CSV table of C-alpha atoms and ligand atoms in Angstrom, one decimal:
chain,number,residue,atom,x,y,z
A,6,MET,CA,119.3,-147.5,92.3
A,7,LYS,CA,120.5,-147.4,95.9
A,8,GLN,CA,119.2,-144.7,98.2
A,9,ASP,CA,120.6,-143.7,101.5
A,10,PRO,CA,117.5,-143.8,104.0
A,11,SER,CA,118.3,-140.3,105.3
A,12,SER,CA,118.0,-138.8,101.8
A,13,ARG,CA,114.3,-139.5,101.9
A,14,LEU,CA,114.1,-136.7,104.6
A,15,GLU,CA,112.1,-139.0,106.8
A,16,LEU,CA,111.8,-139.7,110.5
A,17,SER,CA,110.3,-142.9,112.0
A,18,GLY,CA,106.8,-142.9,113.3
A,19,LYS,CA,108.0,-142.8,116.8
A,20,GLU,CA,110.6,-140.0,116.1
A,21,MET,CA,107.9,-137.9,114.5
A,22,GLN,CA,105.6,-138.2,117.5
A,23,ASP,CA,108.3,-137.6,120.1
A,24,PHE,CA,109.6,-134.5,118.2
A,25,GLY,CA,106.0,-133.3,117.6
A,26,TYR,CA,105.1,-133.6,121.3
A,27,ARG,CA,108.1,-131.6,122.3
A,28,VAL,CA,107.1,-128.8,119.9
A,29,VAL,CA,103.5,-128.8,121.1
A,30,ASP,CA,104.7,-128.9,124.7
A,31,ALA,CA,106.9,-125.8,124.1
A,32,VAL,CA,104.0,-123.9,122.4
A,33,ALA,CA,101.5,-124.8,125.1
A,34,GLU,CA,104.0,-123.9,127.8
A,35,HIS,CA,104.5,-120.6,126.1
A,36,PHE,CA,100.8,-119.8,126.0
A,37,ALA,CA,100.4,-120.7,129.7
A,38,SER,CA,103.5,-118.8,130.9
A,39,GLN,CA,103.9,-115.9,128.5
A,40,GLU,CA,102.6,-113.4,131.0
A,41,GLU,CA,105.5,-114.1,133.3
A,42,LYS,CA,108.0,-113.4,130.6
A,43,ASN,CA,109.1,-110.0,129.4
A,44,PRO,CA,107.4,-108.9,126.2
A,45,VAL,CA,110.5,-107.0,124.9
A,46,ALA,CA,113.4,-108.7,123.4
A,47,SER,CA,116.7,-107.2,122.4
A,48,GLY,CA,119.8,-108.2,120.5
A,49,SER,CA,122.2,-106.3,118.3
A,50,ARG,CA,123.2,-107.5,114.9
A,51,LYS,CA,126.6,-108.4,116.4
A,52,GLU,CA,125.1,-110.4,119.3
A,53,MET,CA,122.7,-112.2,117.0
A,54,GLU,CA,125.4,-113.1,114.5
A,55,GLU,CA,127.5,-114.6,117.3
A,56,LEU,CA,124.6,-116.8,118.1
A,57,PHE,CA,123.5,-117.8,114.7
A,58,SER,CA,126.2,-117.3,112.0
A,59,GLU,CA,127.4,-120.5,110.6
A,60,THR,CA,128.2,-121.9,107.2
A,61,LEU,CA,125.6,-124.1,105.4
A,62,PRO,CA,125.6,-127.4,107.4
A,63,GLU,CA,126.6,-130.2,105.1
A,64,ASP,CA,126.2,-132.8,107.8
A,65,PRO,CA,123.2,-133.7,110.0
A,66,THR,CA,122.5,-132.7,113.6
A,67,PRO,CA,120.0,-134.7,115.8
A,68,ALA,CA,116.6,-133.1,115.5
A,69,ASN,CA,116.3,-132.6,119.3
A,70,ASP,CA,119.5,-130.7,119.4
A,71,VAL,CA,118.3,-128.4,116.7
A,72,LEU,CA,115.1,-127.9,118.6
A,73,ASP,CA,116.9,-127.3,121.9
A,74,PHE,CA,119.1,-124.7,120.2
A,75,VAL,CA,116.1,-122.9,118.7
A,76,LEU,CA,114.1,-122.9,121.9
A,77,LYS,CA,117.1,-121.6,123.8
A,78,ASN,CA,118.3,-119.0,121.4
A,79,VAL,CA,115.5,-117.9,119.0
A,80,MET,CA,112.4,-117.6,121.2
A,81,PRO,CA,114.0,-115.5,123.9
A,82,HIS,CA,115.2,-113.0,121.3
A,83,THR,CA,111.7,-112.3,120.0
A,84,ASN,CA,109.2,-109.8,121.2
A,85,ILE,CA,106.0,-111.4,122.6
A,86,MET,CA,103.3,-109.7,120.5
A,87,SER,CA,100.6,-111.6,122.4
A,88,HIS,CA,101.8,-110.5,125.8
A,89,PRO,CA,99.3,-108.5,127.8
A,90,LYS,CA,101.8,-105.7,128.1
A,91,SER,CA,102.5,-105.5,124.4
A,92,TYR,CA,100.8,-102.2,123.6
A,93,SER,CA,102.6,-101.0,120.6
A,94,PHE,CA,102.1,-101.2,116.8
A,95,VAL,CA,99.2,-103.5,116.4
A,96,PRO,CA,99.6,-106.4,118.9
A,97,GLY,CA,99.0,-110.0,117.8
A,98,PRO,CA,96.9,-111.6,120.5
A,99,SER,CA,96.6,-114.9,118.6
A,100,ASN,CA,94.9,-118.0,119.9
A,101,TYR,CA,96.0,-121.6,120.4
A,102,ILE,CA,93.3,-123.2,118.2
A,103,SER,CA,94.4,-121.2,115.2
A,104,VAL,CA,98.1,-122.0,115.9
A,105,MET,CA,97.3,-125.7,115.9
A,106,SER,CA,95.1,-125.2,112.7
A,107,ASP,CA,98.2,-123.8,111.0
A,108,THR,CA,100.1,-126.8,112.1
A,109,LEU,CA,97.5,-129.0,110.5
A,110,ALA,CA,97.4,-127.0,107.3
A,111,THR,CA,101.2,-127.2,107.1
A,112,GLY,CA,101.4,-130.8,108.3
A,113,PHE,CA,99.2,-131.9,105.4
A,114,ASN,CA,100.9,-129.4,103.2
A,115,ILE,CA,97.6,-128.3,101.7
A,116,PHE,CA,97.9,-126.5,98.4
A,117,SER,CA,95.3,-123.7,98.5
A,118,GLY,CA,96.0,-122.3,95.0
A,119,GLY,CA,93.4,-124.1,92.9
A,120,TRP,CA,90.3,-126.1,93.3
A,121,VAL,CA,91.9,-129.5,92.4
A,122,GLY,CA,94.6,-128.9,95.0
A,123,SER,CA,92.0,-129.2,97.6
A,124,PRO,CA,88.3,-128.8,96.9
A,125,ALA,CA,87.7,-128.6,100.6
A,126,ALA,CA,90.2,-125.9,101.2
A,127,ALA,CA,88.8,-123.8,98.3
A,128,THR,CA,85.3,-124.3,99.7
A,129,ILE,CA,86.3,-123.4,103.3
A,130,GLU,CA,87.9,-120.2,101.9
A,131,ILE,CA,84.6,-119.4,100.0
A,132,VAL,CA,82.6,-120.1,103.1
A,133,THR,CA,84.7,-118.0,105.4
A,134,ILE,CA,85.0,-115.2,102.9
A,135,ASN,CA,81.1,-115.3,102.7
A,136,TRP,CA,80.9,-115.0,106.5
A,137,LEU,CA,83.1,-111.8,106.3
A,138,LEU,CA,81.1,-110.4,103.3
A,139,LYS,CA,77.9,-110.8,105.3
A,140,LEU,CA,79.4,-109.3,108.4
A,141,PHE,CA,80.3,-106.1,106.5
A,142,SER,CA,77.0,-106.1,104.6
A,143,PHE,CA,78.7,-106.7,101.3
A,144,GLN,CA,76.7,-108.5,98.6
A,145,VAL,CA,77.3,-112.2,99.4
A,146,LYS,CA,76.2,-113.6,96.0
A,147,LYS,CA,78.0,-111.2,93.8
A,148,GLY,CA,80.9,-110.3,96.2
A,149,GLY,CA,84.1,-112.1,96.6
A,150,GLY,CA,87.5,-112.0,98.3
A,151,ILE,CA,90.7,-113.7,99.1
A,152,PHE,CA,92.9,-114.4,102.1
A,153,THR,CA,96.4,-112.9,101.7
A,154,SER,CA,99.5,-112.9,103.8
A,155,GLY,CA,98.5,-109.7,105.6
A,156,GLY,CA,97.0,-106.2,105.2
A,157,SER,CA,99.8,-104.9,103.0
A,158,MET,CA,99.2,-107.6,100.4
A,159,ALA,CA,95.4,-107.1,100.6
A,160,ASN,CA,95.9,-103.4,99.9
A,161,LEU,CA,98.2,-104.1,97.0
A,162,THR,CA,95.7,-106.6,95.6
A,163,ALA,CA,92.9,-104.0,96.0
A,164,LEU,CA,94.7,-101.2,94.2
A,165,ALA,CA,95.7,-103.5,91.3
A,166,THR,CA,92.1,-104.5,91.0
A,167,ALA,CA,90.8,-100.9,91.2
A,168,ARG,CA,93.2,-99.8,88.5
A,169,LYS,CA,92.3,-102.6,86.2
A,170,VAL,CA,88.5,-102.0,86.6
A,171,LYS,CA,88.6,-98.2,86.5
A,172,CYS,CA,91.5,-97.6,84.0
A,173,GLY,CA,91.9,-100.8,82.0
A,174,GLU,CA,95.3,-100.7,80.3
A,175,ASP,CA,96.1,-97.0,80.3
A,176,PHE,CA,96.6,-95.4,83.7
A,177,SER,CA,98.8,-92.5,82.6
A,178,LYS,CA,96.2,-89.9,83.7
A,179,ALA,CA,94.9,-91.8,86.8
A,180,VAL,CA,95.0,-90.0,90.2
A,181,ILE,CA,94.7,-91.7,93.6
A,182,TYR,CA,93.8,-90.0,96.9
A,183,LEU,CA,94.6,-90.9,100.4
A,184,SER,CA,95.0,-89.0,103.7
A,185,ASP,CA,98.2,-88.2,105.5
A,186,GLN,CA,97.1,-90.8,108.2
A,187,ALA,CA,96.7,-93.6,105.7
A,188,HIS,CA,99.0,-96.6,106.4
A,189,SER,CA,102.4,-96.7,104.6
A,190,SER,CA,101.6,-100.0,102.9
A,191,ASN,CA,99.2,-98.1,100.6
A,192,ILE,CA,102.0,-95.9,99.4
A,193,LYS,CA,104.2,-98.9,99.0
A,194,ALA,CA,101.5,-100.6,96.9
A,195,ILE,CA,101.1,-97.4,94.8
A,196,ASN,CA,104.9,-97.4,94.1
A,197,ILE,CA,105.0,-101.1,93.3
A,198,LEU,CA,102.1,-100.6,90.8
A,199,GLY,CA,104.2,-98.0,89.0
A,200,PHE,CA,102.3,-94.8,89.6
A,201,ARG,CA,104.3,-91.7,89.4
A,202,LYS,CA,104.6,-89.2,92.3
A,203,GLU,CA,102.4,-86.7,90.4
A,204,GLN,CA,99.5,-89.3,90.4
A,205,VAL,CA,99.2,-89.4,94.2
A,206,ARG,CA,97.4,-86.8,96.3
A,207,ILE,CA,98.0,-87.0,100.0
A,208,ILE,CA,95.2,-85.0,101.6
A,209,PRO,CA,95.7,-83.4,105.0
A,210,THR,CA,93.5,-84.5,107.9
A,211,ASP,CA,91.5,-82.3,110.3
A,212,MET,CA,92.0,-81.9,114.0
A,213,GLU,CA,90.5,-85.3,114.6
A,214,PHE,CA,92.8,-87.0,112.1
A,215,LYS,CA,90.0,-87.5,109.6
A,216,PHE,CA,90.1,-86.9,105.8
A,217,SER,CA,89.5,-83.2,105.2
A,218,ILE,CA,86.5,-83.3,102.9
A,219,ASN,CA,86.9,-79.8,101.7
A,220,LYS,CA,90.5,-80.3,100.7
A,221,LEU,CA,89.6,-83.6,99.0
A,222,LYS,CA,86.9,-82.0,97.0
A,223,ASN,CA,89.2,-79.2,95.9
A,224,ALA,CA,91.9,-81.7,94.8
A,225,ILE,CA,89.4,-83.8,92.8
A,226,ALA,CA,87.9,-80.7,91.1
A,227,ARG,CA,91.4,-79.4,90.2
A,228,ASP,CA,92.5,-82.7,88.8
A,229,LYS,CA,89.4,-83.0,86.6
A,230,LEU,CA,90.0,-79.4,85.3
A,231,GLU,CA,93.5,-80.5,84.3
A,232,GLY,CA,92.1,-83.4,82.4
A,233,LEU,CA,93.3,-86.1,84.8
A,234,GLN,CA,91.3,-89.1,85.9
A,235,PRO,CA,90.5,-89.3,89.6
A,236,PHE,CA,90.1,-93.1,89.9
A,237,CYS,CA,90.7,-94.3,93.5
A,238,LEU,CA,90.3,-93.1,97.0
A,239,ILE,CA,91.8,-94.9,100.0
A,240,ALA,CA,89.9,-94.4,103.3
A,241,SER,CA,91.0,-95.7,106.6
A,242,SER,CA,88.6,-97.4,109.0
A,243,GLY,CA,90.8,-97.3,112.0
A,244,THR,CA,94.0,-95.4,111.3
A,245,THR,CA,97.0,-97.1,112.8
A,246,ASN,CA,98.1,-94.0,114.7
A,247,THR,CA,94.8,-93.1,116.4
A,248,GLY,CA,92.1,-95.6,115.4
A,249,THR,CA,90.2,-92.8,113.7
A,250,ILE,CA,87.5,-93.8,111.2
A,251,ASP,CA,87.3,-91.6,108.1
A,252,PRO,CA,83.8,-90.2,107.3
A,253,LEU,CA,82.9,-93.3,105.2
A,254,ASP,CA,79.4,-92.3,104.2
A,255,GLU,CA,80.5,-88.9,103.0
A,256,LEU,CA,83.5,-90.3,101.1
A,257,ALA,CA,81.3,-93.0,99.6
A,258,SER,CA,78.9,-90.4,98.1
A,259,ILE,CA,81.8,-88.4,96.7
A,260,CYS,CA,83.2,-91.5,95.1
A,261,LYS,CA,79.9,-92.4,93.7
A,262,LYS,CA,79.3,-89.0,92.2
A,263,GLU,CA,82.9,-88.9,90.7
A,264,ASN,CA,83.0,-92.5,89.6
A,265,ILE,CA,86.0,-93.1,91.9
A,266,TRP,CA,86.8,-96.6,93.4
A,267,LEU,CA,86.5,-96.5,97.2
A,268,HIS,CA,89.0,-98.7,98.9
A,269,VAL,CA,88.6,-98.9,102.7
A,270,ASP,CA,91.7,-100.0,104.6
A,271,GLY,CA,90.3,-101.6,107.6
A,272,ALA,CA,93.4,-103.7,108.4
A,273,TYR,CA,93.4,-102.2,111.9
A,274,GLY,CA,89.8,-101.4,112.8
A,275,ALA,CA,87.3,-103.2,110.5
A,276,ALA,CA,87.0,-106.0,113.0
A,277,ALA,CA,85.2,-103.6,115.3
A,278,ILE,CA,82.1,-104.3,113.2
A,279,LEU,CA,81.6,-107.1,115.7
A,280,SER,CA,81.3,-104.8,118.7
A,281,LYS,CA,78.2,-103.2,120.1
A,282,ASN,CA,78.9,-99.7,118.7
A,283,GLY,CA,81.1,-100.8,115.8
A,284,LYS,CA,78.3,-101.1,113.3
A,285,LYS,CA,77.3,-97.5,114.0
A,286,LEU,CA,80.9,-96.2,113.9
A,287,LEU,CA,81.7,-98.1,110.7
A,288,LYS,CA,78.5,-97.0,108.9
A,289,GLY,CA,79.2,-96.6,105.2
A,290,ILE,CA,81.8,-99.4,105.1
A,291,GLU,CA,79.3,-101.5,103.1
A,292,LYS,CA,79.6,-99.0,100.3
A,293,ALA,CA,83.3,-99.6,99.7
A,294,ASP,CA,84.2,-101.2,96.4
A,295,SER,CA,87.0,-103.1,98.3
A,296,LEU,CA,87.8,-103.6,101.9
A,297,THR,CA,91.0,-104.8,103.6
A,298,VAL,CA,90.5,-106.7,106.8
A,299,ASP,CA,93.5,-108.2,108.7
A,300,PRO,CA,92.5,-111.2,110.8
A,301,HIS,CA,96.0,-111.5,112.3
A,302,LYS,CA,95.3,-108.3,114.1
A,303,TRP,CA,91.9,-107.8,115.8
A,304,LEU,CA,90.4,-111.1,114.8
A,305,PHE,CA,93.0,-112.8,117.0
A,306,GLN,CA,94.7,-115.0,114.4
A,307,PRO,CA,98.4,-115.9,114.4
A,308,TYR,CA,100.5,-114.6,111.5
A,309,GLU,CA,99.9,-114.7,108.6
A,310,ILE,CA,96.4,-113.9,107.4
A,311,GLY,CA,95.0,-110.8,105.8
A,312,CYS,CA,91.9,-110.5,103.7
A,313,LEU,CA,90.5,-108.5,100.8
A,314,LEU,CA,86.8,-108.3,100.2
A,315,VAL,CA,85.3,-106.9,97.0
A,316,GLN,CA,81.7,-106.2,95.9
A,317,ASN,CA,82.1,-108.2,92.7
A,318,HIS,CA,84.2,-111.4,92.5
A,319,LYS,CA,84.5,-110.9,88.7
A,320,TRP,CA,86.8,-107.9,89.4
A,321,LEU,CA,89.4,-110.1,90.9
A,322,LYS,CA,89.2,-112.7,88.2
A,323,GLY,CA,89.3,-110.0,85.6
A,324,THR,CA,92.5,-108.6,87.1
A,325,PHE,CA,94.5,-111.7,88.0
A,326,SER,CA,93.5,-114.5,85.5
A,327,GLU,CA,96.3,-115.5,83.2
A,328,LYS,CA,96.0,-118.6,81.0
A,329,ALA,CA,99.0,-120.8,81.7
A,330,THR,CA,99.4,-124.0,79.7
A,331,TYR,CA,100.8,-125.9,82.6
A,332,LEU,CA,97.6,-125.1,84.6
A,333,ARG,CA,95.1,-126.0,81.8
A,334,ASP,CA,94.2,-129.4,83.3
A,335,ILE,CA,93.2,-127.9,86.6
A,336,GLU,CA,91.1,-125.0,85.4
A,337,GLY,CA,87.9,-127.0,86.2
A,338,ASN,CA,84.4,-125.7,85.6
A,339,LYS,CA,83.0,-122.3,86.2
A,340,SER,CA,81.6,-122.9,89.7
A,341,GLU,CA,85.0,-124.1,91.0
A,342,ILE,CA,87.0,-121.2,92.2
A,343,ASN,CA,90.8,-121.2,91.7
A,344,PHE,CA,92.1,-118.7,94.1
A,345,TYR,CA,95.3,-118.3,92.0
A,346,ASP,CA,92.9,-116.4,89.6
A,347,HIS,CA,91.8,-114.1,92.4
A,348,GLY,CA,95.0,-112.7,93.6
A,349,ILE,CA,98.8,-112.5,93.3
A,350,GLU,CA,99.9,-115.9,94.7
A,351,LEU,CA,99.7,-119.3,93.0
A,352,THR,CA,101.0,-121.6,95.7
A,353,ARG,CA,99.3,-120.6,99.0
A,354,ASN,CA,99.0,-121.8,102.5
A,355,PHE,CA,95.5,-122.9,103.7
A,356,ARG,CA,95.0,-119.7,105.7
A,357,ALA,CA,91.2,-120.0,105.9
A,358,LEU,CA,91.5,-123.1,108.1
A,359,LYS,CA,92.6,-121.3,111.2
A,360,PHE,CA,89.9,-118.7,110.9
A,361,TYR,CA,87.3,-121.4,110.3
A,362,MET,CA,88.4,-123.6,113.2
A,363,SER,CA,88.8,-120.8,115.7
A,364,VAL,CA,85.5,-119.2,115.0
A,365,LYS,CA,83.7,-122.6,115.1
A,366,THR,CA,85.5,-123.5,118.4
A,367,PHE,CA,85.0,-120.3,120.3
A,368,GLY,CA,81.9,-119.1,118.6
A,369,LEU,CA,81.7,-115.6,117.1
A,370,LYS,CA,80.2,-114.4,120.3
A,371,ALA,CA,83.5,-114.9,122.1
A,372,PHE,CA,85.1,-112.6,119.4
A,373,ARG,CA,82.4,-110.0,119.9
A,374,ASN,CA,82.8,-110.0,123.6
A,375,ALA,CA,86.6,-109.8,123.3
A,376,ILE,CA,86.3,-106.7,121.0
A,377,ASP,CA,83.7,-105.1,123.3
A,378,TYR,CA,86.1,-105.7,126.2
A,379,ASN,CA,89.0,-104.1,124.4
A,380,ILE,CA,87.0,-101.0,123.5
A,381,GLU,CA,85.6,-100.6,127.0
A,382,LEU,CA,89.1,-101.1,128.6
A,383,THR,CA,90.5,-98.3,126.4
A,384,GLU,CA,87.7,-96.0,127.5
A,385,GLN,CA,88.5,-96.8,131.1
A,386,VAL,CA,92.1,-96.1,130.5
A,387,GLU,CA,91.2,-92.7,129.1
A,388,ALA,CA,89.1,-91.9,132.2
A,389,GLU,CA,92.0,-92.9,134.4
A,390,LEU,CA,94.4,-90.7,132.5
A,391,ARG,CA,92.1,-87.7,132.6
A,392,GLN,CA,91.8,-88.0,136.3
A,393,SER,CA,95.5,-88.0,136.7
A,394,THR,CA,97.6,-84.8,137.2
A,395,THR,CA,100.5,-86.3,135.3
A,396,TRP,CA,99.1,-87.4,132.0
A,397,GLU,CA,97.5,-85.5,129.1
A,398,VAL,CA,95.3,-87.3,126.6
A,399,ILE,CA,96.3,-86.3,123.1
A,400,SER,CA,93.9,-88.5,121.1
A,401,PRO,CA,91.0,-90.1,123.0
A,402,ALA,CA,90.1,-93.8,123.2
A,403,THR,CA,89.1,-94.7,119.6
A,404,LEU,CA,88.7,-98.3,118.6
A,405,ALA,CA,91.0,-99.5,121.4
A,406,ILE,CA,93.8,-97.0,120.6
A,407,ILE,CA,94.7,-94.1,122.9
A,408,ASN,CA,97.5,-91.6,122.7
A,409,PHE,CA,98.8,-89.6,125.7
A,410,ARG,CA,101.8,-87.9,127.0
A,411,TYR,CA,103.5,-87.0,130.3
A,412,HIS,CA,102.5,-83.4,131.0
A,413,PRO,CA,102.1,-82.7,134.7
A,414,VAL,CA,99.5,-80.1,135.7
A,415,GLY,CA,100.9,-76.8,137.0
A,416,GLN,CA,104.4,-77.2,135.7
A,417,LYS,CA,105.8,-75.0,132.9
A,418,ILE,CA,107.6,-77.3,130.5
A,419,THR,CA,108.4,-76.4,126.9
A,420,ASP,CA,107.0,-78.6,124.1
A,421,ARG,CA,110.5,-79.5,123.1
A,422,LYS,CA,111.3,-80.7,126.7
A,423,LEU,CA,108.0,-82.6,126.8
A,424,ASP,CA,108.9,-84.4,123.6
A,425,GLN,CA,112.3,-85.3,125.1
A,426,ILE,CA,110.7,-86.6,128.4
A,427,ASN,CA,108.1,-88.7,126.6
A,428,GLN,CA,110.7,-90.1,124.2
A,429,ARG,CA,112.9,-91.0,127.2
A,430,ILE,CA,110.0,-92.6,129.1
A,431,SER,CA,109.4,-95.0,126.1
A,432,ALA,CA,113.1,-95.7,125.8
A,433,LYS,CA,113.4,-96.6,129.5
A,434,VAL,CA,110.3,-98.8,129.4
A,435,LEU,CA,111.8,-100.7,126.5
A,436,ALA,CA,115.1,-101.0,128.3
A,437,SER,CA,113.3,-102.4,131.3
A,438,LYS,CA,111.7,-105.0,128.9
A,439,GLU,CA,108.6,-105.0,131.1
A,440,ALA,CA,106.3,-103.5,128.5
A,441,LEU,CA,106.3,-102.8,124.8
A,442,LEU,CA,105.4,-99.1,124.6
A,443,VAL,CA,106.7,-96.9,121.9
A,444,THR,CA,105.9,-93.4,120.7
A,445,THR,CA,104.3,-91.9,117.7
A,446,MET,CA,104.1,-88.3,116.4
A,447,LEU,CA,100.7,-86.5,116.4
A,448,GLN,CA,100.5,-83.0,115.2
A,449,GLY,CA,104.2,-82.5,115.8
A,450,GLN,CA,104.2,-83.9,119.3
A,451,VAL,CA,105.9,-87.0,120.6
A,452,VAL,CA,103.2,-89.1,122.3
A,453,LEU,CA,102.9,-92.5,123.9
A,454,ARG,CA,100.5,-94.8,122.0
A,455,MET,CA,98.6,-97.8,123.5
A,456,CYS,CA,96.7,-100.3,121.3
A,457,LEU,CA,94.7,-102.5,123.6
A,458,ILE,CA,93.4,-105.3,121.4
A,459,ASN,CA,94.6,-108.1,123.6
A,460,PRO,CA,91.7,-109.6,125.5
A,461,ARG,CA,94.1,-110.7,128.2
A,462,THR,CA,95.2,-107.2,129.0
A,463,THR,CA,93.6,-105.9,132.2
A,464,MET,CA,93.4,-102.5,133.9
A,465,GLU,CA,96.0,-103.8,136.4
A,466,HIS,CA,98.4,-104.4,133.5
A,467,VAL,CA,97.9,-100.8,132.2
A,468,LYS,CA,98.1,-99.2,135.7
A,469,SER,CA,101.3,-101.0,136.5
A,470,THR,CA,102.8,-99.8,133.2
A,471,LEU,CA,101.6,-96.2,133.8
A,472,GLU,CA,103.3,-96.3,137.2
A,473,LEU,CA,106.5,-97.5,135.6
A,474,CYS,CA,106.2,-94.6,133.2
A,475,GLU,CA,105.7,-92.1,136.0
A,476,LYS,CA,108.7,-93.5,137.8
A,477,PHE,CA,110.9,-93.0,134.7
A,478,ALA,CA,109.4,-89.6,134.1
A,479,ARG,CA,110.5,-88.4,137.6
A,480,GLU,CA,114.1,-89.7,137.2
B,513,LIG,C1,98.7,-103.1,109.9
B,513,LIG,C2,98.1,-102.3,108.9
B,513,LIG,C3,98.4,-102.5,107.5
B,513,LIG,C4,99.4,-103.6,107.1
B,513,LIG,O1,99.0,-104.9,107.4
B,513,LIG,P1,100.1,-106.0,107.5
B,513,LIG,O2,99.3,-107.2,107.9
B,513,LIG,O3,101.1,-105.6,108.6
B,513,LIG,O4,100.7,-106.2,106.2
B,513,LIG,C5,97.7,-101.8,106.6
B,513,LIG,N1,96.8,-100.8,107.0
B,513,LIG,C6,96.6,-100.6,108.3
B,513,LIG,C7,95.6,-99.5,108.6
B,513,LIG,C8,97.2,-101.3,109.3
B,513,LIG,O5,97.0,-101.0,110.6
């Protein structure tokens, strides 16, 4: 049978190298120069379609032309989440070692689903999960976990596991509790899993944005009196809005007493366990049944890598194992973990590699120092704001998040007007493209929110952004 060489989808050795070097050069150049670029991108649907809309290309284009087009048109229309002036959402500071590790994992197209796909990849996932179990004082021997695409998938995996362990097949009477500050991915997971609205209790938070314990206890007691089954509580260790850590110790003892699964969503803040004060702040986290950590946030990994840890690895296997005839030859023996049995995905990227290589390269100490720095910088920003006659701190520096608003001393401005001004400050900052700074709502007020987890963000960056904000406020 005759085969056209191009139909093998191959490049020559020289072509691969030349193309690869160009890609590496572009990435390295971006890392070196990102600070000089604007972090904010824009582009309407119409503008983007004009750039990119085309019919499926039947014929080839030279690889370098495709790359040129992408570098010219795609990258500039992308927010730079690792930019020192990217303050919004949860930034993605990333690191070059992990970026290259991802390239290796993809380059060798390593199948991380089952043991026989790559015994080394499976073992590195076990080893790195064990590092994390130990960090959070989970039981290393009995415990387990899995890397996921992100925090949302980790939360979904956790809730599916909690339901299986606590409810078995019948979850018609099961009730789940979370606070009004819990991340929306938890509600999404609850919906995906098929819980009805009546099975979800959203508990109000107190003035500090923490789970209101009294209201929680009332809700649990009432549900029990109605013959329902309180089965799962989702606590946040680091809410996305304010960085607030729920009272984990107290929640853990309620859960223990009531036989409720405690899931801690630490996608934003659990990484603070590495900091000087984090262990104190996160006390009780070790009592969670399951914990979401999100290395592509505050553990400085590029997208995508999330992580779920559980106290007993058998819970995952008991929830996700299905016997499939086409997988029978790769089941292996008991000591060999098939991660497809521990989560939702079968075919998986080798996500553990980047975490492994970056921690080995920089050393955990560098991660600790970076997180300490982030927390201290946020505290300094708070001190700076409190000294100013222009700014009002709405939620103090908490795990590298601070919320504030423009509210000059001595001027009578209505709340509605203040909301409008702060909304406009953010809109103008975005329009200037110089900083990514958006608002959130806290207790009915529009506030500016900064999340300072980038170790390359300095006080000078923040000050220049505040000056920009003040300039817009005066306009
Ligand atoms: C970011 C975040 C999530 C979602 O994680 P993704 O990686 O974006 O899917 C869940 N919970 C909290 C608290 C978060 O901050």
